[in-house]
Tab-separated table of C-alpha atoms in Angstrom:
chain	number	residue	atom	x	y	z
Y	1305	TYR	CA	0.000	0.000	0.000
Y	1306	PRO	CA	1.235	3.542	-0.676
Y	1307	ILE	CA	0.520	4.691	2.890
Y	1308	SER	CA	0.920	2.947	6.226
Y	1309	LYS	CA	-1.964	1.988	8.480
Y	1310	ALA	CA	-0.859	4.666	10.955
Y	1311	GLN	CA	-1.020	7.326	8.228
Y	1312	TRP	CA	-4.438	6.093	7.118
Y	1313	LEU	CA	-5.791	6.148	10.681
Y	1314	ALA	CA	-4.270	9.592	11.320
Y	1315	GLY	CA	-5.814	10.937	8.108
Y	1316	LYS	CA	-9.204	9.550	9.041
Y	1317	LEU	CA	-9.008	11.053	12.536
Y	1318	LEU	CA	-7.758	14.428	11.272
Y	1319	GLY	CA	-10.414	14.601	8.551
Y	1320	GLN	CA	-13.316	13.694	10.801
Y	1321	GLY	CA	-11.896	15.769	13.658
Y	1322	ALA	CA	-11.539	18.818	11.391
Y	1323	ALA	CA	-15.108	18.440	10.130
Y	1324	LEU	CA	-16.414	18.234	13.686
Y	1325	LEU	CA	-14.291	21.211	14.738
Y	1326	LEU	CA	-15.805	23.272	11.919
Y	1327	ALA	CA	-19.290	22.249	13.042
Y	1328	CYS	CA	-18.458	23.239	16.629
Y	1329	LEU	CA	-16.988	26.549	15.472
Y	1330	ALA	CA	-20.130	27.301	13.485
Y	1331	GLY	CA	-22.373	26.459	16.439
Y	1332	TYR	CA	-20.365	28.293	19.077
Y	1333	GLY	CA	-19.700	31.143	16.658
Y	1334	LEU	CA	-23.351	32.051	16.914
Y	1335	LEU	CA	-23.007	32.295	20.693
Y	1336	TRP	CA	-20.086	34.686	20.300
Y	1337	LEU	CA	-22.496	37.084	18.622
Y	1338	LEU	CA	-24.652	37.358	21.764
Y	1339	PRO	CA	-22.986	40.585	22.971
Y	1340	LEU	CA	-24.271	42.279	19.806
Y	1341	TRP	CA	-27.903	41.579	20.760
Y	1342	SER	CA	-27.765	42.030	24.507
Y	1343	SER	CA	-26.088	44.843	26.372
Y	1344	SER	CA	-26.022	42.811	29.606
Y	1345	ILE	CA	-23.599	40.231	28.130
Y	1346	HIS	CA	-20.036	41.411	27.671
Y	1347	TRP	CA	-17.428	39.843	25.425
Y	1348	GLN	CA	-14.906	39.706	28.287
Y	1349	GLN	CA	-17.255	37.450	30.283
Y	1350	LEU	CA	-18.093	35.187	27.365
Y	1351	TRP	CA	-14.946	34.340	25.418
Y	1352	ARG	CA	-13.087	32.185	27.986
Y	1353	PRO	CA	-15.973	29.839	28.949
Y	1354	LEU	CA	-16.965	29.416	25.304
Y	1355	LEU	CA	-13.408	28.711	24.227
Y	1356	THR	CA	-13.027	26.175	27.053
Y	1357	LEU	CA	-16.290	24.519	26.029
Y	1358	LEU	CA	-15.247	24.457	22.375
Y	1359	VAL	CA	-11.804	22.946	22.979
Y	1360	SER	CA	-12.919	20.449	25.620
Y	1361	GLY	CA	-15.934	19.383	23.545
Y	1362	TRP	CA	-13.715	18.826	20.521
Y	1363	LEU	CA	-11.213	16.820	22.569
Y	1364	LEU	CA	-14.028	14.677	23.993
Y	1365	THR	CA	-15.297	14.145	20.447
Y	1366	LEU	CA	-11.855	12.973	19.338
Y	1367	ILE	CA	-11.765	10.579	22.291
Y	1368	CYS	CA	-15.153	9.191	21.267
Y	1369	LEU	CA	-14.011	8.851	17.650
Y	1370	LEU	CA	-10.925	6.893	18.672
Y	1371	ALA	CA	-12.994	4.690	20.995
Y	1372	GLY	CA	-15.324	4.043	18.061
Y	1373	TYR	CA	-12.383	3.146	15.819
Y	1374	TRP	CA	-11.037	0.778	18.444
Y	1375	VAL	CA	-14.400	-0.947	18.902
Y	1376	SER	CA	-15.052	-1.193	15.171
Y	1377	LEU	CA	-11.682	-2.857	14.621
Y	1378	HIS	CA	-12.555	-5.606	17.118
Y	1379	VAL	CA	-16.005	-6.606	15.919
Y	1380	ARG	CA	-17.303	-8.277	12.778
Y	1381	SER	CA	-20.696	-6.605	12.324
Y	1382	ARG	CA	-22.375	-3.267	12.872
Y	1383	ASN	CA	-24.721	-4.783	15.432
Y	1384	GLN	CA	-21.795	-5.964	17.541
Y	1385	ALA	CA	-20.181	-2.529	17.253
Y	1386	LEU	CA	-23.380	-0.835	18.392
Y	1387	VAL	CA	-23.695	-3.144	21.387
Y	1388	TRP	CA	-20.049	-2.635	22.412
Y	1389	VAL	CA	-20.189	1.151	22.028
Y	1390	LEU	CA	-23.378	1.320	24.095
Y	1391	LEU	CA	-21.809	-0.887	26.777
Y	1392	LEU	CA	-18.699	1.295	26.779
Y	1393	TRP	CA	-20.850	4.414	27.167
Y	1394	LEU	CA	-22.877	2.763	29.935
Y	1395	LEU	CA	-19.703	1.834	31.777
Y	1396	LEU	CA	-17.829	5.127	31.353
Y	1397	VAL	CA	-20.680	7.557	31.822
Y	1398	LEU	CA	-23.517	6.075	33.784
Y	1399	LEU	CA	-22.016	3.339	35.962
Y	1400	TYR	CA	-18.766	5.181	36.667
Y	1401	ASP	CA	-20.615	8.275	37.880
Y	1402	LEU	CA	-22.971	6.100	39.908
Y	1403	ALA	CA	-20.007	4.320	41.541
Y	1404	LEU	CA	-18.390	7.668	42.407
Y	1405	LEU	CA	-21.647	8.929	43.881
Y	1406	ILE	CA	-22.037	5.779	45.967
Y	1407	LEU	CA	-18.431	6.097	47.123
Y	1408	ALA	CA	-18.907	9.739	48.104
Y	1409	VAL	CA	-22.124	8.989	50.005
Y	1410	ALA	CA	-20.761	5.822	51.632
Y	1411	THR	CA	-17.680	7.574	52.982
Y	1412	ASP	CA	-19.913	10.325	54.363
Y	1413	SER	CA	-17.479	13.115	53.489
Y	1414	HIS	CA	-14.591	11.325	55.222
Y	1415	MET	CA	-12.812	10.855	51.920
Y	1416	ALA	CA	-10.285	13.493	50.968
Y	1417	PRO	CA	-11.647	15.798	48.230
Y	1418	ASN	CA	-8.539	15.201	46.135
Y	1419	VAL	CA	-9.278	11.472	45.955
Y	1420	LEU	CA	-12.674	12.104	44.401
Y	1421	LEU	CA	-11.121	14.610	42.000
Y	1422	TRP	CA	-8.491	12.107	40.861
Y	1423	LEU	CA	-11.125	9.412	40.433
Y	1424	GLN	CA	-13.164	11.806	38.293
Y	1425	LEU	CA	-10.133	12.561	36.149
Y	1426	LEU	CA	-9.862	8.877	35.220
Y	1427	ASN	CA	-13.027	9.228	33.136
Y	1428	PRO	CA	-13.057	11.437	30.008
Y	1429	ALA	CA	-16.692	12.473	30.467
Y	1430	SER	CA	-16.083	13.483	34.083
Y	1431	GLY	CA	-12.937	15.315	33.025
Y	1432	PHE	CA	-15.010	17.234	30.481
Y	1433	ARG	CA	-17.470	18.187	33.201
Y	1434	LEU	CA	-14.712	19.246	35.577
Y	1435	LEU	CA	-13.017	21.331	32.929
Y	1436	ASN	CA	-16.181	23.225	32.078
Y	1437	GLN	CA	-17.677	23.604	35.543
Y	1438	HIS	CA	-14.608	24.125	37.718
Y	1439	ALA	CA	-11.938	25.372	35.331
Y	1440	ARG	CA	-10.961	28.307	37.527
Y	1441	GLN	CA	-10.608	26.287	40.741
Y	1442	LEU	CA	-8.519	23.463	39.264
Y	1443	PRO	CA	-5.109	23.469	37.581
Y	1444	SER	CA	-5.847	23.758	33.867
Y	1445	LEU	CA	-2.713	21.895	32.797
Y	1446	LEU	CA	-3.973	18.805	34.612
Y	1447	LEU	CA	-7.417	19.146	33.063
Y	1448	TYR	CA	-6.010	19.412	29.545
Y	1449	LEU	CA	-3.478	16.659	30.160
Y	1450	GLN	CA	-6.257	14.175	30.972
Y	1451	PRO	CA	-7.887	14.193	27.495
Y	1452	GLY	CA	-4.426	14.134	25.936
Y	1453	LEU	CA	-3.602	10.954	27.814
Y	1454	TRP	CA	-6.907	9.415	26.762
Y	1455	LEU	CA	-6.229	10.386	23.140
Y	1456	MET	CA	-2.758	8.848	23.184
Y	1457	GLY	CA	-3.986	5.659	24.860
Y	1458	LEU	CA	-6.918	5.176	22.510
Y	1459	TRP	CA	-4.742	6.048	19.510
Y	1460	TRP	CA	-2.306	3.328	20.538
Y	1461	LEU	CA	-5.123	0.781	21.061
Y	1462	ALA	CA	-6.794	1.596	17.740
Y	1463	LEU	CA	-3.514	1.528	15.822
Y	1464	ARG	CA	-2.495	-1.753	17.430
Y	1465	ALA	CA	-5.862	-3.312	16.536
Y	1466	PHE	CA	-5.630	-1.931	12.994
Y	1467	ARG	CA	-2.132	-3.330	12.485
Y	1468	GLN	CA	-3.325	-6.782	13.580
Y	1469	ARG	CA	-6.275	-6.732	11.199
Y	1470	GLN	CA	-5.898	-8.138	7.712
Y	1471	LEU	CA	-7.176	-5.972	4.882
C-alpha cells in the first residue's frame, strides 16, 4: 500500500476531527455574537468559557471517535459494534458516575476531596465536566493533560488493533 496503516488512521481522525471542529466553530460562533444583541452580556465574560467549552468538547469528540475506531476494529458486524459502544458508554458515563456517587455517600465526606477529584479525572466524560464547571478552581494543565492521555492511549489501542487486522 502507498501509505501505512498509521497514516491512514491519522488521516481519518484528522479529517473527521476537522469536520467536527468546523461544526463546533459554526455552532459556538453564533453564541459569540450574543454581545451584539444584549447589552447585559459582555465579550470579556463570554470568550473564555466558550473557548473552554469548544476545545474540551472537541477533545471529547476525538476521544469518542478513537474509541469508536477501536471498537469497530474488534467486531465483525455493525450490530456488535453498536452493542459494544453502548456498553462502553454505559460503563464510562452512567455506571462510573454512579459508583463515584455511591463512594462519596458511603464515605460520608470522610474521603479526601482530592481522591474524588483524581477518580473523576480517570473518566473522560467526568474530566469534560470538571473542565467546564470548575476550570478556575482546578489546575488547567492537569485538566487538559487528561484528554491528551486518553487520546494517546486510545490512539495506541486503535492503531495496534488496525495493524493486527488483515485488509
